[in-house]
XYZ file of C-alpha atoms in Angstrom:
173
model
C 84.816 -41.412 61.728
C 84.015 -39.049 64.553
C 85.523 -35.986 62.833
C 83.063 -35.941 59.902
C 80.179 -36.061 62.376
C 81.543 -33.036 64.234
C 81.978 -31.138 61.007
C 78.463 -32.003 60.012
C 76.968 -30.908 63.331
C 78.979 -27.691 63.130
C 77.477 -27.015 59.682
C 73.979 -27.591 60.981
C 74.622 -25.307 63.969
C 75.986 -22.572 61.719
C 72.996 -22.837 59.391
C 70.541 -22.783 62.285
C 72.241 -19.810 63.935
C 72.373 -17.845 60.667
C 68.680 -18.611 60.170
C 67.929 -17.330 63.676
C 70.014 -14.200 63.057
C 68.163 -13.416 59.837
C 64.706 -13.720 61.355
C 65.231 -12.424 64.868
C 64.258 -8.935 65.855
C 66.976 -6.364 66.261
C 65.854 -5.505 69.773
C 63.695 -7.037 72.422
C 61.134 -4.247 72.251
C 57.897 -4.807 70.384
C 57.417 -2.509 67.377
C 54.027 -0.843 67.129
C 52.952 1.753 64.576
C 50.396 3.953 66.336
C 50.143 6.335 63.408
C 48.993 3.701 60.897
C 45.428 3.735 62.208
C 45.309 7.506 61.626
C 46.059 7.184 57.906
C 43.309 6.771 55.324
C 44.410 3.216 54.379
C 44.478 2.313 58.084
C 40.987 3.699 58.621
C 39.756 1.834 55.547
C 41.163 -1.436 56.907
C 39.374 -0.886 60.228
C 36.157 -0.115 58.312
C 36.634 -3.285 56.225
C 36.985 -5.343 59.399
C 33.965 -3.823 61.161
C 31.672 -3.807 58.119
C 32.873 -7.235 56.945
C 32.089 -8.621 60.383
C 28.571 -7.225 60.037
C 28.160 -8.843 56.608
C 28.950 -12.359 57.679
C 27.332 -12.216 61.134
C 24.072 -10.883 59.681
C 23.982 -13.820 57.279
C 25.312 -16.424 59.733
C 22.543 -15.542 62.200
C 19.913 -16.706 59.720
C 19.037 -19.915 57.923
C 21.304 -18.954 55.034
C 21.907 -22.562 54.002
C 18.428 -22.552 52.390
C 19.734 -20.150 49.737
C 22.871 -21.578 48.090
C 24.033 -18.145 46.880
C 24.655 -17.072 50.470
C 27.337 -19.763 50.718
C 29.434 -17.730 48.261
C 28.780 -14.527 50.199
C 29.779 -16.219 53.457
C 32.969 -17.620 51.918
C 34.078 -14.242 50.549
C 33.103 -12.329 53.683
C 34.784 -14.673 56.178
C 37.867 -15.317 53.996
C 38.631 -11.639 53.449
C 37.701 -10.710 57.007
C 40.325 -13.127 58.377
C 42.961 -11.979 55.871
C 42.227 -8.313 56.551
C 42.686 -8.862 60.295
C 45.961 -10.629 59.457
C 47.146 -7.689 57.322
C 46.125 -5.187 60.000
C 48.314 -7.051 62.494
C 51.187 -7.052 59.997
C 50.862 -3.299 59.429
C 50.410 -2.338 63.088
C 53.310 -4.487 64.298
C 55.458 -3.366 61.339
C 56.246 -6.997 60.497
C 56.681 -5.958 56.868
C 59.917 -4.176 57.854
C 61.326 -7.419 59.285
C 60.573 -9.458 56.164
C 62.001 -7.342 53.321
C 62.083 -10.308 50.922
C 58.322 -10.009 50.428
C 57.229 -7.336 47.925
C 54.626 -5.872 50.283
C 53.312 -3.210 47.892
C 52.614 -5.876 45.263
C 51.063 -8.190 47.843
C 48.838 -5.350 49.087
C 47.766 -4.458 45.556
C 46.918 -8.070 44.690
C 45.104 -8.600 47.995
C 43.024 -5.420 47.811
C 42.317 -5.837 44.102
C 41.105 -9.411 44.527
C 39.093 -8.437 47.607
C 37.415 -5.633 45.648
C 36.489 -7.896 42.712
C 35.287 -10.843 44.795
C 33.448 -8.643 47.301
C 31.717 -6.852 44.422
C 30.533 -10.196 43.058
C 29.446 -11.304 46.546
C 27.564 -8.039 47.133
C 25.728 -8.409 43.811
C 24.889 -12.050 44.598
C 23.787 -11.019 48.091
C 21.534 -8.246 46.792
C 20.026 -10.387 44.047
C 19.257 -13.201 46.500
C 17.274 -11.019 48.888
C 13.521 -11.074 48.382
C 10.720 -10.730 50.922
C 8.816 -13.644 49.376
C 11.662 -16.118 49.818
C 11.971 -16.096 53.605
C 10.269 -13.174 55.302
C 11.752 -13.606 58.794
C 15.333 -13.430 57.402
C 14.640 -10.569 54.984
C 15.901 -7.702 57.184
C 19.184 -9.430 58.049
C 19.832 -10.362 54.430
C 18.988 -6.868 53.176
C 21.272 -5.298 55.790
C 24.090 -7.696 54.885
C 23.706 -6.681 51.253
C 23.980 -3.007 52.148
C 27.090 -3.573 54.266
C 28.623 -5.783 51.560
C 28.478 -2.848 49.146
C 30.055 -0.570 51.777
C 32.894 -3.064 52.290
C 33.323 -3.206 48.507
C 33.769 0.578 48.447
C 36.366 0.332 51.240
C 38.327 -2.309 49.349
C 38.123 -0.177 46.194
C 39.642 2.724 48.135
C 42.435 0.553 49.501
C 43.037 -0.844 46.015
C 43.538 2.718 44.793
C 46.003 3.532 47.594
C 47.818 0.229 47.035
C 48.102 1.015 43.332
C 49.562 4.460 44.069
C 52.123 2.908 46.447
C 52.945 0.142 43.964
C 53.346 2.564 41.062
C 55.600 4.903 43.045
C 57.748 1.928 44.086
C 58.127 0.617 40.529
C 59.028 4.058 39.143
C 61.997 4.461 41.505
């Protein structure tokens, strides 16, 4: 009875060690891509983070809950801000090279394309919800958030274009 238990524990150990081998780094040094932030897609991601932060902080600093449309703008702005920070970390640390099973060009295209479409809708909703008659003491913050939302939309459109070029060149090969 004891032999089958040993064989079973050996199988579990082998599976666990092969799992650790597949997902461990090849060296103990931390990979960092300094050049990524000097590329146009890298600069666009930094602009998306900075401008996106402005969009949601300008709205969050007001009584935005009085206008239900700003709930959509806040959702889009915060959701894509968090994901963009996540993707920036993935690109800077070159994590995408350690997880080759993920089709990163397709993921980037889908992410940037959806961000462009949803941010465009949020920017239009933001702009159409701003009026000086509605709440005059929040008007400047809401108008500024609308302006920055359109700038973020342009940044995501640019990154969608670069993601499409990378995706198309990968699928042609």
